[in-house]
mmCIF file of C-alpha atoms in Angstrom:
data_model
loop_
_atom_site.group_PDB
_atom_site.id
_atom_site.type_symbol
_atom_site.label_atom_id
_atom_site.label_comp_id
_atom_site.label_asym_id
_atom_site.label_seq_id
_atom_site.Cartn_x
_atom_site.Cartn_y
_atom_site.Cartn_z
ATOM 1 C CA UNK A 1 0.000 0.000 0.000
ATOM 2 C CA UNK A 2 2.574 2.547 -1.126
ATOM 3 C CA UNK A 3 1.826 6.043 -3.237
ATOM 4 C CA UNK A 4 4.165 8.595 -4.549
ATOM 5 C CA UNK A 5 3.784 12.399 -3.151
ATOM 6 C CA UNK A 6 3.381 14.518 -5.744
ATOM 7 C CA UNK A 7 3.266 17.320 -4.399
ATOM 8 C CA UNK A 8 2.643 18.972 -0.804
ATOM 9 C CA UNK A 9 1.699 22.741 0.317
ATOM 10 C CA UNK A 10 0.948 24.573 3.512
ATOM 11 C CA UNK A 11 -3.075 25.479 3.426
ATOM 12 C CA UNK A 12 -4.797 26.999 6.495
ATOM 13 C CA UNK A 13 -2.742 25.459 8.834
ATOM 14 C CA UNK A 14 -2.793 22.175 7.194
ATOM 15 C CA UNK A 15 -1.510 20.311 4.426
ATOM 16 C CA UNK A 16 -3.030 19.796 0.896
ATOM 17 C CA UNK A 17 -1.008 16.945 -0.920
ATOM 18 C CA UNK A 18 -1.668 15.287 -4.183
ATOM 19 C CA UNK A 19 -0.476 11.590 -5.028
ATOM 20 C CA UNK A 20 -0.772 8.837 -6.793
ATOM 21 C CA UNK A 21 -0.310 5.205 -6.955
ATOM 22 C CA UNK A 22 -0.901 1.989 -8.780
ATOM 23 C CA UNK A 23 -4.302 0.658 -8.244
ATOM 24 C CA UNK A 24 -5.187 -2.860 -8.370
ATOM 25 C CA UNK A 25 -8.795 -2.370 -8.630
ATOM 26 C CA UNK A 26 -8.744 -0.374 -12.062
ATOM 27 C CA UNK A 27 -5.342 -1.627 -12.937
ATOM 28 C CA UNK A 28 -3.434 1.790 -13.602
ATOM 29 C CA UNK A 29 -1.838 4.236 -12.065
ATOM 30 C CA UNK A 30 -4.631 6.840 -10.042
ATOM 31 C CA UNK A 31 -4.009 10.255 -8.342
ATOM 32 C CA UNK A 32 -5.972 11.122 -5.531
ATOM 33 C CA UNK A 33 -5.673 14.319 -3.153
ATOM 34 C CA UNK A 34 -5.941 14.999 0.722
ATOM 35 C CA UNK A 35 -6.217 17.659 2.856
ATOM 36 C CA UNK A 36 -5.170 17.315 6.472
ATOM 37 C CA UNK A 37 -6.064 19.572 9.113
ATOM 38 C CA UNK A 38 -4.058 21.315 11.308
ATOM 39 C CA UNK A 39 -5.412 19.147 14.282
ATOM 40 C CA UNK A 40 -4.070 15.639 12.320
ATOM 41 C CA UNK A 41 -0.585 16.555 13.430
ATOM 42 C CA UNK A 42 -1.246 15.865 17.502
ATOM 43 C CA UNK A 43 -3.979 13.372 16.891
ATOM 44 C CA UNK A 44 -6.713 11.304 14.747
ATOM 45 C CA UNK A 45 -9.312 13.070 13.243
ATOM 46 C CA UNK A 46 -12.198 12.316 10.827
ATOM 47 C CA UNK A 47 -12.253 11.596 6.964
ATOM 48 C CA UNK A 48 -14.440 12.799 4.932
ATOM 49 C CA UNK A 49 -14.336 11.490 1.104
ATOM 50 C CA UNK A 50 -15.441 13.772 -1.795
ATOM 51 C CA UNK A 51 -16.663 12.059 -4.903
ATOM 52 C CA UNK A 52 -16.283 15.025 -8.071
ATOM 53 C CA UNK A 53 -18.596 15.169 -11.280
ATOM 54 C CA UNK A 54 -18.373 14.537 -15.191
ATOM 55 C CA UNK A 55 -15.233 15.717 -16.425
ATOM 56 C CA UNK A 56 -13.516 16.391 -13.427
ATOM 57 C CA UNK A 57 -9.807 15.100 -11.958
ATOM 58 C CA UNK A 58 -8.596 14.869 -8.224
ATOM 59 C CA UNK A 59 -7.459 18.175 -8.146
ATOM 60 C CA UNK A 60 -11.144 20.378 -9.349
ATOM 61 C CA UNK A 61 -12.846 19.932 -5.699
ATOM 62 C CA UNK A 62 -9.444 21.164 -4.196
ATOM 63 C CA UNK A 63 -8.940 24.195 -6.015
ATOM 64 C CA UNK A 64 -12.495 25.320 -6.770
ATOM 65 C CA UNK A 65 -15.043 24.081 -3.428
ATOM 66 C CA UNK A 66 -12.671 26.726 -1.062
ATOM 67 C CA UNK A 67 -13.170 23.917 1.588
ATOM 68 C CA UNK A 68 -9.871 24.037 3.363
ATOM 69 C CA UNK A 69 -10.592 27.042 5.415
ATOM 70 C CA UNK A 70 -13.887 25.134 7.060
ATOM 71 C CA UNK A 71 -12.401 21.587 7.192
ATOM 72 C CA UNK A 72 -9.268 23.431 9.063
ATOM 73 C CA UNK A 73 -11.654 25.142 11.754
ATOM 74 C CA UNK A 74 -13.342 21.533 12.288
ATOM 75 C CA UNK A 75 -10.753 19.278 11.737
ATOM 76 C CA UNK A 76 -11.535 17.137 9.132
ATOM 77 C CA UNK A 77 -9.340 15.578 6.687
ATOM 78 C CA UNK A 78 -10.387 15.723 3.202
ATOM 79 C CA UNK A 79 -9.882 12.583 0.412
ATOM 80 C CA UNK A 80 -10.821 13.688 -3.285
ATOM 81 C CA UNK A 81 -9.920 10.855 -5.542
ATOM 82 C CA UNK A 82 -9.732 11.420 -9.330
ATOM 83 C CA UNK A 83 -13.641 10.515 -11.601
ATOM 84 C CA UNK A 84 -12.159 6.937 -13.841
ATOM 85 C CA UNK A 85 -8.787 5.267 -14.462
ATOM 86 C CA UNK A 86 -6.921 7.151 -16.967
ATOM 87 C CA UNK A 87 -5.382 6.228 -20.074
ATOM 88 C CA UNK A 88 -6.985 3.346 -20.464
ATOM 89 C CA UNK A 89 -6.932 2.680 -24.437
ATOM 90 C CA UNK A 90 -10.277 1.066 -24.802
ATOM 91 C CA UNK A 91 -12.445 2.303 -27.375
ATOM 92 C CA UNK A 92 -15.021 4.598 -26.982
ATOM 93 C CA UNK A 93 -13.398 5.541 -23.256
ATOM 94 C CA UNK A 94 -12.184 9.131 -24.653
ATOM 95 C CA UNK A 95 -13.882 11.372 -26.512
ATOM 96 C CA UNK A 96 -17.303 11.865 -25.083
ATOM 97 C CA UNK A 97 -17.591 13.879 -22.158
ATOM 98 C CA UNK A 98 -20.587 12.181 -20.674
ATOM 99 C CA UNK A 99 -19.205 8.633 -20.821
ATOM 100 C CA UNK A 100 -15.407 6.536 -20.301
ATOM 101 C CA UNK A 101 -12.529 8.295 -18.721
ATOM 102 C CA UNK A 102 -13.454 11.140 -16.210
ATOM 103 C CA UNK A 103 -16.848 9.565 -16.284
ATOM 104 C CA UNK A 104 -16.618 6.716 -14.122
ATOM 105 C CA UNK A 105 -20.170 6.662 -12.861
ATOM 106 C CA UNK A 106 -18.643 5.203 -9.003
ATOM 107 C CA UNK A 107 -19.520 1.666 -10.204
ATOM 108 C CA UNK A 108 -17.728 -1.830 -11.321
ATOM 109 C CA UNK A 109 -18.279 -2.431 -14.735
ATOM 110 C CA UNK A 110 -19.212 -5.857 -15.779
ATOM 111 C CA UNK A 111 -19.080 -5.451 -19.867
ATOM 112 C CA UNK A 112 -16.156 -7.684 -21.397
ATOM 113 C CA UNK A 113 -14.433 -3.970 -22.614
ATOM 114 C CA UNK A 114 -14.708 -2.159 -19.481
ATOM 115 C CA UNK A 115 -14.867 -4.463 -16.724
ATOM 116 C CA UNK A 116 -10.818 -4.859 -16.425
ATOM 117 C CA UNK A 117 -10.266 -1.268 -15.306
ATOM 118 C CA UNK A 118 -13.675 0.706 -14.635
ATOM 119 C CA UNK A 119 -14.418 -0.481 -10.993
ATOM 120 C CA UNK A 120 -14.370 3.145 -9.611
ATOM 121 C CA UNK A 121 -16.701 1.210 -6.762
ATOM 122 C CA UNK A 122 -14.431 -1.071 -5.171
ATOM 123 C CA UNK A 123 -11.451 1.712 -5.218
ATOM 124 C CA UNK A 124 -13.457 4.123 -3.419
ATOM 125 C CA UNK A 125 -15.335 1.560 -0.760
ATOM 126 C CA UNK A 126 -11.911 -0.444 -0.606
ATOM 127 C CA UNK A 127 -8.751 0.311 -1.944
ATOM 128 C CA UNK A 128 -8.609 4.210 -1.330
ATOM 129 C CA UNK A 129 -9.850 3.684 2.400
ATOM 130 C CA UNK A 130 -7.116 1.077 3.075
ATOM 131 C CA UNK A 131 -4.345 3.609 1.366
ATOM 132 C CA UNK A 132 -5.295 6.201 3.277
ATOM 133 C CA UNK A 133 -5.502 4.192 6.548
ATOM 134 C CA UNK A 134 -2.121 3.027 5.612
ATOM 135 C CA UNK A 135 -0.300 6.021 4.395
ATOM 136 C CA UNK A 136 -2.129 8.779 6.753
ATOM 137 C CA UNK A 137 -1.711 7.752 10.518
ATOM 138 C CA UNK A 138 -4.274 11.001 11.937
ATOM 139 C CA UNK A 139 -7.128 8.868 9.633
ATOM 140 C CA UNK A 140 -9.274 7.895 11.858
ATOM 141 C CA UNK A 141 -11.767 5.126 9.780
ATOM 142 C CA UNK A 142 -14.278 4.575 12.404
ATOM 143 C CA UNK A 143 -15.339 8.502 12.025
ATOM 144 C CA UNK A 144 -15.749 8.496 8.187
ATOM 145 C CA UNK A 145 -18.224 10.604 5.721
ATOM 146 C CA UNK A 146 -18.930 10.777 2.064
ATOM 147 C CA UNK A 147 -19.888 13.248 -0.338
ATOM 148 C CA UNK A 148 -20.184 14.223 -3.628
ATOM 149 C CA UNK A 149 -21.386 16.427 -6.826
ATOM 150 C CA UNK A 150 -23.518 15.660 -9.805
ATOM 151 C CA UNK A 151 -22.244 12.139 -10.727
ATOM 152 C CA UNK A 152 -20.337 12.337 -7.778
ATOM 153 C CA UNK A 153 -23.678 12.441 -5.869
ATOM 154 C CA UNK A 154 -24.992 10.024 -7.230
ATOM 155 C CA UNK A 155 -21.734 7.975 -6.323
ATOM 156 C CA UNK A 156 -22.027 9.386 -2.479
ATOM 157 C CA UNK A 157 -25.557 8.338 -1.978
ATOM 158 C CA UNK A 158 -25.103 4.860 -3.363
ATOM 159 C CA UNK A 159 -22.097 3.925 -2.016
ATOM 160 C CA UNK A 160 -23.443 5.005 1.290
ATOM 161 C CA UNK A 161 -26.694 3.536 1.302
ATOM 162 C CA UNK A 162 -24.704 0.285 0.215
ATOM 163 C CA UNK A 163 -22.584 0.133 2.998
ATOM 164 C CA UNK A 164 -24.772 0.553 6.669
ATOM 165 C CA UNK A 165 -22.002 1.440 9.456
ATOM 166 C CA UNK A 166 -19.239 2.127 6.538
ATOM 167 C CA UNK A 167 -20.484 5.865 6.779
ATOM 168 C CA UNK A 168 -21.757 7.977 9.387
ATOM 169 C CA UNK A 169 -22.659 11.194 7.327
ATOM 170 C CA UNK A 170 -23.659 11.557 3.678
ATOM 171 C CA UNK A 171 -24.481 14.216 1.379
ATOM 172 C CA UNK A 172 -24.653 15.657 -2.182
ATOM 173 C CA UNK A 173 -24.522 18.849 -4.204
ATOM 174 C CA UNK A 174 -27.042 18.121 -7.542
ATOM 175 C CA UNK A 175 -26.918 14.320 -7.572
ATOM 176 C CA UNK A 176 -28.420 12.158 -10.130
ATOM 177 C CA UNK A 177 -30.549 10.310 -8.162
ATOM 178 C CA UNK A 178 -32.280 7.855 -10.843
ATOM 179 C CA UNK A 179 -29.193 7.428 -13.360
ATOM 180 C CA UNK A 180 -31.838 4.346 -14.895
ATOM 181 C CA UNK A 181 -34.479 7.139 -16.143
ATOM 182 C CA UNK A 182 -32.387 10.106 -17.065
ATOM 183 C CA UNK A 183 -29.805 10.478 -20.288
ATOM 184 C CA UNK A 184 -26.443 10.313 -18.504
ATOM 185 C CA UNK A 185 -27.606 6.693 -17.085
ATOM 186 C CA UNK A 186 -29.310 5.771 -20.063
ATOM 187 C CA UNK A 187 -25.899 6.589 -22.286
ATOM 188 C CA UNK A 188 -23.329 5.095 -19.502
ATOM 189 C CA UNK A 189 -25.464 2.270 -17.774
ATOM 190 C CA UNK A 190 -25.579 -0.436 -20.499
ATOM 191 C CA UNK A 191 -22.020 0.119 -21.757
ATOM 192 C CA UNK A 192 -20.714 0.110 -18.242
ATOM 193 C CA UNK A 193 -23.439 -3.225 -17.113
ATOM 194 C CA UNK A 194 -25.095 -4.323 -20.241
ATOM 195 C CA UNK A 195 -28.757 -4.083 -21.064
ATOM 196 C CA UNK A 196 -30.063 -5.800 -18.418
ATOM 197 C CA UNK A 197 -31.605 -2.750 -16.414
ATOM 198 C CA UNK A 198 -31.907 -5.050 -12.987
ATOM 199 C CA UNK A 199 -28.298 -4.754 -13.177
ATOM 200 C CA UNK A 200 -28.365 -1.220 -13.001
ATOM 201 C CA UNK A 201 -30.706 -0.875 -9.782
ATOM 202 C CA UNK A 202 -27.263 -1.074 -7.563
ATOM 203 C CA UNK A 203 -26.452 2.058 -9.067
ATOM 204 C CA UNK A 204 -29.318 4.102 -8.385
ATOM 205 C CA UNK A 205 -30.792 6.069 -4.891
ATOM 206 C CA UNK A 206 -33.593 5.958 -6.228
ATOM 207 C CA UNK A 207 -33.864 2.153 -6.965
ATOM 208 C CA UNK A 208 -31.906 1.360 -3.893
ATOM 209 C CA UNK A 209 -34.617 3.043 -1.467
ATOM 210 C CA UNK A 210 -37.220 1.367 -3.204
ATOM 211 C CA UNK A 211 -35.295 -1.894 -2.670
ATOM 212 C CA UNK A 212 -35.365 -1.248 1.072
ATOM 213 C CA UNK A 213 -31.749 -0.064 1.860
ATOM 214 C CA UNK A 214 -31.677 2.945 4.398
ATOM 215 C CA UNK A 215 -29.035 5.004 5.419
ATOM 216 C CA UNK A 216 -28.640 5.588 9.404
ATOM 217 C CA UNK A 217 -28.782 9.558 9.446
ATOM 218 C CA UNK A 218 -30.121 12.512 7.523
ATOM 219 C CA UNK A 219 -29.221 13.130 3.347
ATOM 220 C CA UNK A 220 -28.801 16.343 2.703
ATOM 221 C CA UNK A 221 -28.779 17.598 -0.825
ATOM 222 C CA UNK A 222 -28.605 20.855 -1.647
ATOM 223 C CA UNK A 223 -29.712 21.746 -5.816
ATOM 224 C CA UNK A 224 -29.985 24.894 -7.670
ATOM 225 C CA UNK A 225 -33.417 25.514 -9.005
ATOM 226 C CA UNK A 226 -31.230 26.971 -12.269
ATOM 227 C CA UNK A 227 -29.280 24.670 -12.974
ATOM 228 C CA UNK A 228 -29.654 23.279 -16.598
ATOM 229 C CA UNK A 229 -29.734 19.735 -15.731
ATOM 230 C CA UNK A 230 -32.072 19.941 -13.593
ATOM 231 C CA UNK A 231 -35.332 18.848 -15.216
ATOM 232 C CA UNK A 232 -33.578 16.581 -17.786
ATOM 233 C CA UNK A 233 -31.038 14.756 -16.088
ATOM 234 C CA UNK A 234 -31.134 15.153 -11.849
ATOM 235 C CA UNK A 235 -35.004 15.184 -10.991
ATOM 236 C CA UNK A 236 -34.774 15.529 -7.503
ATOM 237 C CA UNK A 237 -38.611 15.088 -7.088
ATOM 238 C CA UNK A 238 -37.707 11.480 -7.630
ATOM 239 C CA UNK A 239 -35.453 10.953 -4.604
ATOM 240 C CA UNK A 240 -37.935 13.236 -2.407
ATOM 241 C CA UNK A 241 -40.633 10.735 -3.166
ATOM 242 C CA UNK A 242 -39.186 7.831 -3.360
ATOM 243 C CA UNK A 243 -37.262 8.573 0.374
ATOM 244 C CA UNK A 244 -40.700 9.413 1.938
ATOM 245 C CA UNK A 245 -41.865 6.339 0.452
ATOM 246 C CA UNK A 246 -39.292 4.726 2.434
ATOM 247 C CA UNK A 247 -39.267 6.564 5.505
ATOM 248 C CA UNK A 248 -35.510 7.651 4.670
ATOM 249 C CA UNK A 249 -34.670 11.195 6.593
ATOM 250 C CA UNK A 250 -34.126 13.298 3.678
ATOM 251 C CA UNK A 251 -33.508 17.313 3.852
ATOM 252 C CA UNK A 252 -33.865 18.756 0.092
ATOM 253 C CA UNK A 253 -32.711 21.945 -0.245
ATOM 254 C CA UNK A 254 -33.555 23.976 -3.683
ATOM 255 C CA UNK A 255 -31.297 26.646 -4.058
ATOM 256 C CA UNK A 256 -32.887 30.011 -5.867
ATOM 257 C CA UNK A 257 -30.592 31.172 -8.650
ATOM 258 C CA UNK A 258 -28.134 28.496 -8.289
ATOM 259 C CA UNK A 259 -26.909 26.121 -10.935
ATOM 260 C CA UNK A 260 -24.827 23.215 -11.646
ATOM 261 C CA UNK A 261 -21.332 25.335 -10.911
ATOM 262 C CA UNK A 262 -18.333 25.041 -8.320
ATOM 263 C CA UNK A 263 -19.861 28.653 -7.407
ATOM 264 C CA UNK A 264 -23.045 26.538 -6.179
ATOM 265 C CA UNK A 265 -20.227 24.536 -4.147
ATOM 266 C CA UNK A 266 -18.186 27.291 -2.749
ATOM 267 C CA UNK A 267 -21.812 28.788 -1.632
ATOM 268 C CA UNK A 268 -22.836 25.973 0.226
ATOM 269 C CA UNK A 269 -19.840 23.750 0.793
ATOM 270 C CA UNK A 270 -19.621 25.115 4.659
ATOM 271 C CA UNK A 271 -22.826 23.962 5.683
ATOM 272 C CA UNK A 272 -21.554 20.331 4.113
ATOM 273 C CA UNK A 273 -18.890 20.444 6.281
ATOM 274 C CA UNK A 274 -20.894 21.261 9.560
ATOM 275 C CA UNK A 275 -23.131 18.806 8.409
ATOM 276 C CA UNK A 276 -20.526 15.775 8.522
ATOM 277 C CA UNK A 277 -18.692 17.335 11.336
ATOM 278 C CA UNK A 278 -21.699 16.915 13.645
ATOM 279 C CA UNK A 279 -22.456 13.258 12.414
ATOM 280 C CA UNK A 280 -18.368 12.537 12.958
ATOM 281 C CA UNK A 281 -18.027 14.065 15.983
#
């Protein structure tokens, strides 16, 4: 369990690093970033994982959410790990923004072309948490949280409600909630799992409440009421309904004026972080 520093700076009393190392869940080398507070250098202190968007790389939450400052006040040590494997030379993985490399979609693919290195699932439930364990002695894994934006959401919410105990705090900035029933899923699902959709329920909040998993706590999810993708591709009158269905504690929080941006983030990213620091303790 060994990574390579790529680089380290001073932030708010803290540290933000970026590394990378040689993963054998997607088979190639990934880069992932953390920031640790100034209170990880006298003791343990909670981790709290940040799953990015479409497009995005390790480094987009670090520069653009303006989190440091907050996680520094409360102590938490941030883990943002890069969307897909990278350079992975199977066709049709570049090219298309919405699908492949930087598109990820949090899962384990089971399709003959993309099952070898697209199992963003098991590196973020398994192989990043044991690196960071390993490699970062103030991580304390018994106090750990999970968040996320856009396709990142989506990632947070499943992966959560996947894994009772795993998680003690959740939540999501604009999260596709019901990847089956909206264009991103429809597009990524069945070249990521194949056509059968029961295969795809795993994948999906939406599905996965339905299906009787819970998570033990509050989601919040915060979503601009202008952002473009709203009615098209994040719905989230589906994961209201289908969580009071359930009896899942949901708070849904639509943002006037906001829309799908890193400015969305930065606006809202502190009350995130409280969020996860209560549940953490």
């Amino acid at each position: 369990m060994t990574f390579e520093t790529i680089s380290e700076q001073r932030c708010f009393g803290g540290i933000q690093g970026f590394y990378s190392h040689e993963s054998r869940e997607t088979g190639g080398t990934m880069k992932f970033a953390v920031y640790r507070p100034p209170q990880a250098e006298s003791g343990r202190v909670p981790v709290l994982y940040y799953l990015a968007g479409l497009t995005c790389t390790e480094e987009t939450f670090i520069i653009k959410a303006g989190a440091q400052r907050v996680a520094a006040e409360l102590g938490l040590m941030l883990v943002a790990p890069d969307t897909s494997p990278r350079n992975t030379g199977i066709d049709g993985a570049t090219g298309d923004w919405e699908f492949g490399e930087a598109a990820g979609f949090y899962l384990d693919a089971t399709t003959p072309a993309f099952a070898p290195r697209f199992r963003m699932y098991s590196y973020v439930t398994r192989e990043l948490p044991a690196l960071i364990g390993a490699g970062f002695a103030a991580a304390d894994a018994a106090r750990t949280g999970i968040f996320g934006h856009s396709m990142g959401g989506h990632g947070a919410l499943t992966i959560a409600l996947k894994n009772p105990g795993t998680y003690r705090s959740v939540s999501a900035f604009a999260p596709i909630v019901a990847p089956s029933q909206v264009p991103w899923g429809l597009k990524a699902l069945p070249r990521y799992l194949g056509e059968d959709r029961e295969t795809w329920k795993p994948y999906d909040t939406v599905e996965l409440l339905r299906s009787g998993h819970r998570f033990d706590g509050t989601l919040l999810v915060d979503q601009g009421d202008a952002d473009k993708f709203l009615e098209p591709q994040l719905k989230p009158e589906l994961l209201a309904a289908a969580a009071e269905a359930a009896g899942q504690p949901l708070t849904l929080r639509l943002q006037p004026g906001y829309d799908h941006s890193y400015y969305f983030i930065q606006t809202f990213i502190e009350d995130h972080l409280r969020h996860h620091a209560q549940a953490l303790g």
